[in-house]
mmCIF file of C-alpha atoms and ligand atoms in Angstrom:
data_model
loop_
_atom_site.group_PDB
_atom_site.id
_atom_site.type_symbol
_atom_site.label_atom_id
_atom_site.label_comp_id
_atom_site.label_asym_id
_atom_site.label_seq_id
_atom_site.Cartn_x
_atom_site.Cartn_y
_atom_site.Cartn_z
ATOM 1 C CA MET A 1 76.064 123.126 23.427
ATOM 2 C CA SER A 2 73.316 124.721 25.310
ATOM 3 C CA ALA A 3 70.782 122.886 26.770
ATOM 4 C CA SER A 4 67.979 123.652 28.371
ATOM 5 C CA LYS A 5 66.471 121.894 32.406
ATOM 6 C CA PRO A 6 64.561 119.004 31.110
ATOM 7 C CA PRO A 7 60.328 120.348 32.618
ATOM 8 C CA GLN A 8 59.606 119.275 36.090
ATOM 9 C CA GLU A 9 56.437 116.829 37.832
ATOM 10 C CA PRO A 10 54.519 118.722 40.444
ATOM 11 C CA GLY A 11 55.637 117.368 43.830
ATOM 12 C CA GLU A 12 59.604 116.289 42.352
ATOM 13 C CA ASP A 13 63.396 116.639 43.593
ATOM 14 C CA PRO A 14 63.782 119.831 42.542
ATOM 15 C CA ILE A 15 66.531 120.446 39.431
ATOM 16 C CA ARG A 16 69.965 122.005 39.972
ATOM 17 C CA GLU A 17 70.332 124.515 37.238
ATOM 18 C CA HIS A 18 73.273 123.238 35.302
ATOM 19 C CA VAL A 19 72.781 120.876 32.443
ATOM 20 C CA PHE A 20 75.616 119.083 30.627
ATOM 21 C CA ASP A 21 75.642 116.622 28.072
ATOM 22 C CA GLY A 22 71.395 117.313 28.693
ATOM 23 C CA ILE A 23 71.526 115.863 31.723
ATOM 24 C CA ALA A 24 69.969 117.310 34.636
ATOM 25 C CA GLU A 25 70.529 116.391 38.556
ATOM 26 C CA TYR A 26 68.200 116.458 40.554
ATOM 27 C CA ASP A 27 68.982 119.072 43.939
ATOM 28 C CA LYS A 28 68.218 115.887 46.727
ATOM 29 C CA ARG A 29 68.203 116.812 50.409
ATOM 30 C CA LEU A 30 70.725 114.647 52.210
ATOM 31 C CA PRO A 31 68.941 112.859 54.182
ATOM 32 C CA ASN A 32 69.509 112.941 58.132
ATOM 33 C CA TRP A 33 71.342 109.635 59.750
ATOM 34 C CA TRP A 34 74.445 111.094 56.948
ATOM 35 C CA LEU A 35 74.715 115.008 58.352
ATOM 36 C CA MET A 36 74.531 113.097 61.772
ATOM 37 C CA THR A 37 77.410 110.964 61.291
ATOM 38 C CA LEU A 38 79.088 113.708 59.352
ATOM 39 C CA TYR A 39 78.453 116.071 62.067
ATOM 40 C CA ALA A 40 79.455 113.426 64.706
ATOM 41 C CA THR A 41 82.293 112.708 63.217
ATOM 42 C CA ILE A 42 83.625 116.502 63.299
ATOM 43 C CA VAL A 43 82.360 117.194 67.097
ATOM 44 C CA PHE A 44 84.730 113.518 68.035
ATOM 45 C CA ALA A 45 87.651 114.934 65.718
ATOM 46 C CA ILE A 46 87.988 118.038 67.420
ATOM 47 C CA VAL A 47 87.403 116.288 71.592
ATOM 48 C CA TYR A 48 89.527 114.006 70.081
ATOM 49 C CA TRP A 49 92.052 116.587 69.332
ATOM 50 C CA MET A 50 92.098 117.839 72.090
ATOM 51 C CA TRP A 51 92.772 115.519 74.505
ATOM 52 C CA SER A 52 95.753 113.928 72.862
ATOM 53 C CA GLN A 53 97.588 117.234 72.253
ATOM 54 C CA HIS A 54 95.921 119.254 74.813
ATOM 55 C CA PHE A 55 95.472 117.103 77.728
ATOM 56 C CA ARG A 56 96.431 113.920 78.233
ATOM 57 C CA ARG A 57 99.371 114.103 80.336
ATOM 58 C CA ASP A 58 101.594 111.523 78.498
ATOM 59 C CA THR A 59 102.964 112.267 75.025
ATOM 60 C CA ASP A 60 103.648 109.782 72.767
ATOM 61 C CA GLY A 61 107.055 110.302 72.184
ATOM 62 C CA GLN A 62 107.060 109.968 76.914
ATOM 63 C CA ARG A 63 105.429 106.824 76.139
ATOM 64 C CA VAL A 64 107.518 105.603 73.801
ATOM 65 C CA ASP A 65 110.769 106.555 76.299
ATOM 66 C CA ASN A 66 110.076 104.936 79.016
ATOM 67 C CA VAL A 67 109.040 101.406 77.619
ATOM 68 C CA VAL A 68 112.709 101.936 76.119
ATOM 69 C CA ARG A 69 113.601 102.141 79.348
ATOM 70 C CA GLU A 70 112.566 99.049 80.658
ATOM 71 C CA LEU A 71 113.435 97.256 78.444
ATOM 72 C CA ARG A 72 116.896 98.247 78.774
ATOM 73 C CA ALA A 73 117.536 98.062 82.442
ATOM 74 C CA ALA A 74 115.578 94.442 82.057
ATOM 75 C CA LYS A 75 117.711 92.900 79.902
ATOM 76 C CA LEU A 76 120.645 94.855 81.941
ATOM 77 C CA ALA A 77 118.716 92.815 84.614
ATOM 78 C CA ALA A 78 118.551 89.695 83.183
ATOM 79 C CA ALA A 79 122.341 89.479 81.774
ATOM 80 C CA GLY A 80 123.104 89.731 85.700
ATOM 81 C CA ALA A 81 125.141 92.886 84.598
ATOM 82 C CA PHE A 82 125.467 95.248 88.476
ATOM 83 C CA ASP A 83 127.314 97.990 87.233
ATOM 84 C CA ASP A 84 126.785 101.821 88.809
ATOM 85 C CA ALA A 85 125.121 102.521 85.007
ATOM 86 C CA ALA A 86 122.877 99.333 84.364
ATOM 87 C CA LEU A 87 121.801 99.556 88.355
ATOM 88 C CA TRP A 88 121.090 103.758 87.595
ATOM 89 C CA ALA A 89 118.772 102.725 84.595
ATOM 90 C CA MET A 90 117.261 100.081 87.005
ATOM 91 C CA SER A 91 116.329 103.024 89.750
ATOM 92 C CA ARG A 92 114.287 104.393 87.310
ATOM 93 C CA THR A 93 112.123 102.040 85.993
ATOM 94 C CA PRO A 94 108.814 101.576 87.756
ATOM 95 C CA SER A 95 108.050 97.694 87.235
ATOM 96 C CA ILE A 96 112.010 97.056 89.385
ATOM 97 C CA ILE A 97 111.404 99.491 91.456
ATOM 98 C CA ALA A 98 107.971 97.836 92.714
ATOM 99 C CA ALA A 99 109.574 94.491 92.805
ATOM 100 C CA GLY A 100 112.409 95.733 95.146
ATOM 101 C CA GLU A 101 110.601 97.475 97.493
ATOM 102 C CA VAL A 102 108.164 94.024 98.485
ATOM 103 C CA THR A 103 111.545 92.652 99.521
ATOM 104 C CA TYR A 104 112.409 95.470 101.252
ATOM 105 C CA ARG A 105 109.520 95.519 102.987
ATOM 106 C CA SER A 106 109.483 91.593 103.885
ATOM 107 C CA THR A 107 113.780 91.820 104.217
ATOM 108 C CA CYS A 108 114.780 95.049 105.543
ATOM 109 C CA ALA A 109 112.112 97.477 106.673
ATOM 110 C CA SER A 110 112.082 95.171 110.389
ATOM 111 C CA CYS A 111 115.842 97.126 111.029
ATOM 112 C CA HIS A 112 115.980 99.178 107.978
ATOM 113 C CA GLY A 113 112.210 101.223 108.715
ATOM 114 C CA ALA A 114 109.417 101.978 106.098
ATOM 115 C CA ASN A 115 110.904 104.538 104.823
ATOM 116 C CA LEU A 116 114.387 103.924 104.718
ATOM 117 C CA GLU A 117 114.367 106.301 107.904
ATOM 118 C CA GLY A 118 116.713 104.010 109.732
ATOM 119 C CA GLY A 119 116.344 101.597 113.042
ATOM 120 C CA ILE A 120 118.897 99.001 113.910
ATOM 121 C CA GLY A 121 119.832 98.711 110.389
ATOM 122 C CA PHE A 122 121.175 102.712 109.553
ATOM 123 C CA ASN A 123 119.299 104.967 107.446
ATOM 124 C CA LEU A 124 119.837 104.271 103.374
ATOM 125 C CA ALA A 125 117.990 107.360 102.537
ATOM 126 C CA ASP A 126 119.941 110.524 103.978
ATOM 127 C CA GLY A 127 122.852 110.228 100.967
ATOM 128 C CA GLN A 128 125.330 109.336 104.128
ATOM 129 C CA TRP A 129 126.848 106.649 103.253
ATOM 130 C CA VAL A 130 129.923 104.693 105.902
ATOM 131 C CA HIS A 131 130.012 101.707 103.636
ATOM 132 C CA GLY A 132 130.281 104.081 100.537
ATOM 133 C CA GLY A 133 127.194 105.083 98.566
ATOM 134 C CA ALA A 134 127.855 103.963 94.216
ATOM 135 C CA PRO A 135 125.423 101.378 93.899
ATOM 136 C CA VAL A 136 128.061 98.325 92.900
ATOM 137 C CA GLU A 137 129.274 99.183 96.458
ATOM 138 C CA ILE A 138 125.368 99.401 98.025
ATOM 139 C CA MET A 139 124.981 96.063 96.519
ATOM 140 C CA ARG A 140 127.998 94.136 97.953
ATOM 141 C CA VAL A 141 127.683 95.719 101.171
ATOM 142 C CA VAL A 142 123.527 93.764 100.911
ATOM 143 C CA ALA A 143 124.361 90.293 99.085
ATOM 144 C CA ASP A 144 127.154 90.349 101.408
ATOM 145 C CA GLY A 145 126.564 91.893 104.090
ATOM 146 C CA VAL A 146 128.651 93.847 106.915
ATOM 147 C CA ALA A 147 131.230 91.246 109.603
ATOM 148 C CA GLY A 148 130.493 91.354 113.188
ATOM 149 C CA THR A 149 126.879 93.658 112.915
ATOM 150 C CA GLY A 150 123.599 93.283 113.062
ATOM 151 C CA MET A 151 123.656 93.532 108.848
ATOM 152 C CA PRO A 152 123.205 89.363 107.312
ATOM 153 C CA ALA A 153 124.268 88.282 104.189
ATOM 154 C CA TRP A 154 121.677 88.462 101.643
ATOM 155 C CA GLY A 155 122.964 87.317 98.798
ATOM 156 C CA GLY A 156 122.387 83.458 99.076
ATOM 157 C CA SER A 157 119.065 83.694 99.730
ATOM 158 C CA LEU A 158 117.948 86.359 97.797
ATOM 159 C CA GLY A 159 120.278 86.173 94.481
ATOM 160 C CA PRO A 160 121.059 88.343 92.321
ATOM 161 C CA ARG A 161 117.962 89.683 90.657
ATOM 162 C CA LYS A 162 116.276 90.949 93.939
ATOM 163 C CA THR A 163 119.530 92.228 95.051
ATOM 164 C CA ALA A 164 120.114 94.275 92.327
ATOM 165 C CA GLU A 165 116.233 95.470 92.622
ATOM 166 C CA VAL A 166 116.131 95.897 96.197
ATOM 167 C CA VAL A 167 119.400 98.304 95.661
ATOM 168 C CA ALA A 168 117.608 99.887 93.051
ATOM 169 C CA PHE A 169 114.629 100.345 95.707
ATOM 170 C CA ILE A 170 117.349 101.973 97.531
ATOM 171 C CA LEU A 171 118.931 104.123 94.658
ATOM 172 C CA SER A 172 115.567 105.344 93.580
ATOM 173 C CA LYS A 173 115.186 107.465 96.930
ATOM 174 C CA HIS A 174 118.346 109.952 95.561
ATOM 175 C CA PRO A 175 119.269 111.490 92.995
ATOM 176 C CA ALA A 176 121.255 110.236 89.932
ATOM 177 C CA PRO A 177 124.096 111.452 88.837
HETATM 178 C C1 HEC B 1 118.507 92.093 111.808
HETATM 179 C C2 HEC B 1 118.199 93.866 110.928
HETATM 180 C C3 HEC B 1 119.089 94.008 109.800
HETATM 181 C C4 HEC B 1 118.323 93.244 108.020
HETATM 182 C C5 HEC B 1 117.088 92.597 108.047
HETATM 183 C C6 HEC B 1 119.368 94.125 107.263
HETATM 184 N N1 HEC B 1 119.625 95.256 107.547
HETATM 185 FE FE1 HEC B 1 121.150 96.498 106.961
HETATM 186 N N2 HEC B 1 122.354 97.131 108.457
HETATM 187 C C7 HEC B 1 122.050 95.913 109.588
HETATM 188 C C8 HEC B 1 123.096 96.882 110.551
HETATM 189 C C9 HEC B 1 122.925 96.809 111.462
HETATM 190 C C10 HEC B 1 123.659 98.023 109.760
HETATM 191 C C11 HEC B 1 124.631 98.505 110.207
HETATM 192 C C12 HEC B 1 126.477 97.249 109.500
HETATM 193 C C13 HEC B 1 127.271 98.400 110.706
HETATM 194 O O1 HEC B 1 127.564 98.692 111.475
HETATM 195 O O2 HEC B 1 128.419 98.866 109.652
HETATM 196 C C14 HEC B 1 123.569 97.368 108.447
HETATM 197 C C15 HEC B 1 123.690 98.528 107.343
HETATM 198 C C16 HEC B 1 123.684 98.326 106.242
HETATM 199 C C17 HEC B 1 123.746 98.848 104.251
HETATM 200 C C18 HEC B 1 125.061 100.132 105.781
HETATM 201 C C19 HEC B 1 124.666 101.025 104.657
HETATM 202 C C20 HEC B 1 125.905 102.200 104.881
HETATM 203 O O3 HEC B 1 125.965 103.334 105.811
HETATM 204 O O4 HEC B 1 127.093 101.612 104.367
HETATM 205 C C21 HEC B 1 122.943 98.902 104.010
HETATM 206 C C22 HEC B 1 123.378 99.221 102.122
HETATM 207 C C23 HEC B 1 122.030 98.157 104.064
HETATM 208 N N3 HEC B 1 121.889 97.733 105.344
HETATM 209 C C24 HEC B 1 121.334 97.384 103.439
HETATM 210 C C25 HEC B 1 120.231 96.633 103.217
HETATM 211 C C26 HEC B 1 119.162 95.995 102.535
HETATM 212 C C27 HEC B 1 118.729 96.343 101.672
HETATM 213 C C28 HEC B 1 118.160 95.046 103.552
HETATM 214 C C29 HEC B 1 117.566 93.673 102.968
HETATM 215 C C30 HEC B 1 117.774 92.669 101.770
HETATM 216 C C31 HEC B 1 118.899 95.050 104.969
HETATM 217 N N4 HEC B 1 119.917 96.059 104.996
HETATM 218 C C32 HEC B 1 118.690 94.125 105.980
HETATM 219 C C33 HEC B 1 121.088 95.652 109.917
HETATM 220 C C34 HEC B 1 119.565 95.248 109.292
#
């Protein structure tokens, strides 16, 4: 059915060309606040996309990996299962390294140096191990000490958790296998 545009009053908004079933539409301008909101969301989307895809340093995947690694190491540490794999995993875990470093600074640095460079005790960063360099061997030396030398046994005063953390801190200075 054909229909024509209804007559227009002066001062009214213009009426759009099409008419359907006798119904015509005003051609109203969108309000400024509405347009500004639309443009702002477009600008925000572009800026956010650039930031999230191009400028952020770690991706979501990496952050998930880090959290999973932390949880796994924390679980191993809580279980008290300190084998080589567990100690290496702990040595790549920032929160455990940080805890181990605190113990190292207060308990070990006086003899082994602030940067593990040695002094009264041996260098712990050079990759040369007199009593064995496997994580469990290092852990045993730290826990039991070396009888007849200046290296005391720390297992009793630190307990297994802190002993493992300080070993993880030392291992963090060495490449993982
Ligand atoms: C009072 C000084 C002293 C303190 C404190 C001390 N150590 Fe030692 N440490 C030594 C000496 C001395 C040796 C060398 C033992 C020997 O002659 O075999 C040694 C050896 C070691 C070794 C063996 C290194 C190798 O080459 O096999 C490790 C590992 C070690 N210490 C870790 C630690 C840690 C971890 C702490 C802190 C919890 C610590 N030490 C605190 C004096 C100390």
